[in-house]
């Protein structure tokens, strides 16, 4: 989410002034989210606010369709093929499965609980 907003600002503000040979009118930033809203770990009101803020910046937000293919021709999500020459993939946030295979205590997000010196208890 943060990356999409930053890239659209860079493309439409910085590149236009610094790289005049790049046609920024051809730049499109599309945020594809498999779920029904972006930032699902936040309150729905905040997700909605972020989505609208991105759209005001010029980001296209696509919800409810997971990416099923990504190749040199573009991205496929749902029944849609989005032609693209540059793809930045920033999928999901998940903890390492280390807590499980270590048998260590974890928080509700699955992150290993550690001591102040970053060692695993026990």
CSV table of C-alpha atoms in Angstrom, one decimal:
chain,number,residue,atom,x,y,z
A,1,UNK,CA,0.0,0.0,0.0
A,2,UNK,CA,2.7,2.4,1.0
A,3,UNK,CA,4.8,1.4,-2.1
A,4,UNK,CA,1.9,2.1,-4.5
A,5,UNK,CA,1.4,5.6,-3.1
A,6,UNK,CA,5.1,6.4,-3.2
A,7,UNK,CA,5.6,5.1,-6.7
A,8,UNK,CA,2.7,7.1,-8.1
A,9,UNK,CA,4.0,10.3,-6.5
A,10,UNK,CA,7.5,9.6,-7.9
A,11,UNK,CA,6.2,8.9,-11.3
A,12,UNK,CA,3.9,11.9,-11.6
A,13,UNK,CA,6.0,14.5,-9.8
A,14,UNK,CA,9.7,13.7,-9.8
A,15,UNK,CA,10.1,11.9,-13.1
A,16,UNK,CA,8.2,14.5,-15.0
A,17,UNK,CA,10.7,17.2,-13.9
A,18,UNK,CA,13.9,15.2,-13.9
A,19,UNK,CA,13.5,12.8,-16.8
A,20,UNK,CA,11.7,14.6,-19.6
A,21,UNK,CA,12.2,11.7,-22.0
A,22,UNK,CA,9.8,9.6,-19.9
A,23,UNK,CA,6.1,10.1,-20.7
A,24,UNK,CA,4.6,9.9,-17.3
A,25,UNK,CA,1.1,9.9,-18.8
A,26,UNK,CA,1.7,6.3,-19.7
A,27,UNK,CA,2.6,5.4,-16.1
A,28,UNK,CA,-0.1,3.5,-14.2
A,29,UNK,CA,0.0,2.1,-10.7
A,30,UNK,CA,-2.4,-0.7,-9.9
A,31,UNK,CA,-2.7,-2.2,-6.5
A,32,UNK,CA,-4.2,-5.7,-6.6
A,33,UNK,CA,-5.6,-7.2,-3.4
A,34,UNK,CA,-7.1,-10.6,-3.2
A,35,UNK,CA,-9.2,-9.7,-0.2
A,36,UNK,CA,-12.3,-7.4,0.0
A,37,UNK,CA,-10.2,-4.4,1.3
A,38,UNK,CA,-6.7,-3.2,1.6
A,39,UNK,CA,-5.0,-3.2,5.0
A,40,UNK,CA,-7.3,-5.9,6.4
A,41,UNK,CA,-5.5,-5.8,9.8
A,42,UNK,CA,-6.7,-2.3,10.4
A,43,UNK,CA,-10.2,-1.0,11.1
A,44,UNK,CA,-12.5,-1.0,8.1
A,45,UNK,CA,-12.8,2.8,8.2
A,46,UNK,CA,-9.0,3.1,8.0
A,47,UNK,CA,-8.9,0.7,5.1
A,48,UNK,CA,-11.5,2.7,3.3
A,49,UNK,CA,-9.7,5.9,4.0
A,50,UNK,CA,-6.4,4.5,2.6
A,51,UNK,CA,-8.1,3.1,-0.5
A,52,UNK,CA,-9.7,6.5,-1.3
A,53,UNK,CA,-6.4,8.4,-0.6
A,54,UNK,CA,-4.6,6.1,-3.0
A,55,UNK,CA,-7.3,6.6,-5.7
A,56,UNK,CA,-7.0,10.4,-5.2
A,57,UNK,CA,-3.3,10.0,-5.9
A,58,UNK,CA,-4.1,8.1,-9.1
A,59,UNK,CA,-3.6,4.5,-7.9
A,60,UNK,CA,-6.1,2.0,-9.3
A,61,UNK,CA,-7.2,-0.3,-6.5
A,62,UNK,CA,-8.5,-3.7,-7.6
A,63,UNK,CA,-10.1,-5.8,-4.8
A,64,UNK,CA,-11.4,-9.4,-4.5
A,65,UNK,CA,-9.3,-11.1,-7.1
A,66,UNK,CA,-6.0,-12.8,-6.4
A,67,UNK,CA,-3.1,-12.7,-8.8
A,68,UNK,CA,-2.9,-16.0,-10.6
A,69,UNK,CA,-0.1,-15.4,-13.0
A,70,UNK,CA,2.7,-12.9,-13.4
A,71,UNK,CA,5.0,-13.0,-16.5
A,72,UNK,CA,6.8,-10.9,-19.1
A,73,UNK,CA,3.4,-10.0,-20.6
A,74,UNK,CA,1.9,-8.7,-17.4
A,75,UNK,CA,-0.3,-9.8,-14.6
A,76,UNK,CA,-3.5,-12.0,-14.5
A,77,UNK,CA,-5.9,-11.5,-11.7
A,78,UNK,CA,-9.4,-13.0,-11.8
A,79,UNK,CA,-10.4,-12.9,-15.5
A,80,UNK,CA,-8.4,-9.8,-16.1
A,81,UNK,CA,-5.1,-9.6,-17.9
A,82,UNK,CA,-3.2,-6.4,-17.2
A,83,UNK,CA,-0.4,-5.8,-19.7
A,84,UNK,CA,2.7,-4.5,-17.9
A,85,UNK,CA,6.4,-4.0,-18.6
A,86,UNK,CA,7.3,-3.4,-15.0
A,87,UNK,CA,5.8,-5.3,-12.1
A,88,UNK,CA,6.6,-4.7,-8.4
A,89,UNK,CA,5.5,-7.6,-6.2
A,90,UNK,CA,4.9,-6.9,-2.5
A,91,UNK,CA,2.6,-9.7,-1.5
A,92,UNK,CA,1.4,-10.3,1.9
A,93,UNK,CA,2.9,-10.1,5.4
A,94,UNK,CA,3.4,-13.4,7.1
A,95,UNK,CA,5.7,-14.4,9.9
A,96,UNK,CA,8.3,-17.0,9.3
A,97,UNK,CA,7.2,-20.6,10.3
A,98,UNK,CA,10.2,-20.6,12.6
A,99,UNK,CA,8.1,-20.6,15.8
A,100,UNK,CA,6.4,-23.8,14.7
A,101,UNK,CA,9.5,-25.7,13.8
A,102,UNK,CA,11.4,-24.5,16.8
A,103,UNK,CA,8.5,-25.2,19.1
A,104,UNK,CA,8.9,-21.7,20.5
A,105,UNK,CA,6.2,-19.4,21.9
A,106,UNK,CA,4.7,-17.0,19.3
A,107,UNK,CA,2.5,-14.0,19.4
A,108,UNK,CA,-0.9,-14.1,17.6
A,109,UNK,CA,0.8,-13.0,14.3
A,110,UNK,CA,3.1,-16.0,14.5
A,111,UNK,CA,6.2,-14.1,15.4
A,112,UNK,CA,8.7,-15.8,17.7
A,113,UNK,CA,8.7,-14.2,21.2
A,114,UNK,CA,12.3,-13.4,22.2
A,115,UNK,CA,14.2,-12.1,25.2
A,116,UNK,CA,15.6,-8.5,25.3
A,117,UNK,CA,18.9,-9.9,23.9
A,118,UNK,CA,16.9,-11.5,21.0
A,119,UNK,CA,17.5,-15.1,22.1
A,120,UNK,CA,14.6,-17.5,22.1
A,121,UNK,CA,13.5,-18.4,25.7
A,122,UNK,CA,14.4,-21.9,26.8
